[in-house]
Amino acid sequence: MPSTWTAAIGSAQRLCFDTNALIYLFEGVDPYATLVAEAIEQVEQGVSVGVVSTMVEMELLVKPLRDADTRFVEELEMFFKNVPNLLVRSIDRTV
């Protein structure tokens, strides 16, 4: 039987990810990392379209760029480029 979380996101056509959710995922902060990973898996499988804003992308890059953590900067770039069905969108008033 699917969890309440899985059932809740299972019918979503679009899943939008904010900065905190992705930080939890990348830093492995449970229980949130597990929940976000389930949502990302749904996006990868094409069940839903994932959306992040360029603002989220920029916020995620602040600390690794400040710390000169090129490995993590590359990991983030690969994530945004390679997760199927994940869209990175500019923000404006219509978002």
Coordinates of C-alpha atoms in Angstrom, one line a residue:
M1 CA 0.0 0.0 0.0
P2 CA 1.5 3.4 -1.0
S3 CA 2.3 5.9 1.7
T4 CA 0.2 9.0 2.1
W5 CA 3.1 11.0 0.5
T6 CA 3.3 8.7 -2.5
A7 CA -0.4 8.9 -3.0
A8 CA -0.4 12.7 -2.6
I9 CA 2.3 13.2 -5.3
G10 CA 1.2 10.3 -7.5
S11 CA -1.6 12.3 -9.1
A12 CA 0.4 15.5 -9.6
Q13 CA 1.1 16.5 -13.2
R14 CA 3.7 19.0 -12.0
L15 CA 6.0 19.0 -9.0
C16 CA 7.8 22.2 -8.1
F17 CA 10.9 22.0 -6.0
D18 CA 12.1 24.8 -3.7
T19 CA 15.6 25.4 -2.4
N20 CA 15.1 23.8 0.9
A21 CA 13.7 20.6 -0.5
L22 CA 16.7 20.2 -2.8
I23 CA 19.2 21.1 0.0
Y24 CA 17.6 18.3 2.1
L25 CA 18.0 15.9 -0.8
F26 CA 21.7 16.8 -1.5
E27 CA 22.6 16.8 2.2
G28 CA 20.7 13.7 3.0
V29 CA 18.5 15.3 5.7
D30 CA 15.9 12.7 6.5
P31 CA 13.0 12.2 6.5
Y32 CA 12.8 15.0 3.9
A33 CA 15.6 13.6 1.6
T34 CA 13.7 10.4 1.2
L35 CA 10.5 12.2 0.4
V36 CA 12.2 14.5 -2.1
A37 CA 14.0 11.5 -3.7
E38 CA 10.6 9.8 -4.2
A39 CA 9.3 13.0 -5.9
I40 CA 12.4 13.2 -8.1
E41 CA 12.0 9.5 -9.1
Q42 CA 8.5 10.3 -10.2
V43 CA 9.8 13.1 -12.3
E44 CA 12.5 10.8 -13.8
Q45 CA 9.9 8.2 -14.7
G46 CA 7.8 10.8 -16.5
V47 CA 4.8 10.5 -14.1
S48 CA 5.2 14.2 -13.4
V49 CA 7.1 17.1 -14.7
G50 CA 9.5 18.7 -12.3
V51 CA 10.0 22.4 -12.1
V52 CA 12.6 24.5 -10.4
S53 CA 13.2 28.2 -10.9
T54 CA 16.5 29.8 -11.8
M55 CA 16.3 31.4 -8.4
V56 CA 16.5 28.0 -6.8
E57 CA 19.4 27.1 -9.0
M58 CA 21.2 30.3 -8.0
E59 CA 20.5 29.8 -4.2
L60 CA 21.8 26.2 -4.4
L61 CA 25.1 27.5 -5.9
V62 CA 25.9 30.2 -3.4
K63 CA 27.6 28.1 -0.7
P64 CA 29.5 25.7 -3.0
L65 CA 30.8 28.7 -5.1
R66 CA 31.7 30.6 -1.9
D67 CA 33.5 27.5 -0.6
A68 CA 35.2 26.8 -4.0
D69 CA 33.6 23.3 -3.9
T70 CA 33.9 22.7 -7.7
R71 CA 32.8 19.0 -7.2
F72 CA 29.4 20.0 -5.8
V73 CA 29.0 22.8 -8.3
E74 CA 29.5 20.2 -11.1
E75 CA 27.1 17.8 -9.3
L76 CA 24.4 20.4 -9.2
E77 CA 25.0 21.3 -12.9
M78 CA 24.7 17.6 -13.8
F79 CA 21.5 17.3 -11.8
F80 CA 19.8 20.2 -13.5
K81 CA 21.0 19.1 -17.0
N82 CA 20.4 15.3 -16.7
V83 CA 17.3 14.7 -14.7
P84 CA 14.7 13.8 -17.3
N85 CA 11.5 15.9 -17.2
L86 CA 13.0 18.5 -14.9
L87 CA 12.5 22.0 -16.2
V88 CA 14.5 25.0 -15.0
R89 CA 12.4 28.1 -15.6
S90 CA 13.1 31.8 -15.2
I91 CA 10.8 33.5 -12.8
D92 CA 8.5 36.3 -13.5
R93 CA 5.1 37.5 -12.3
T94 CA 3.2 34.7 -14.1
V95 CA 5.0 32.0 -12.1

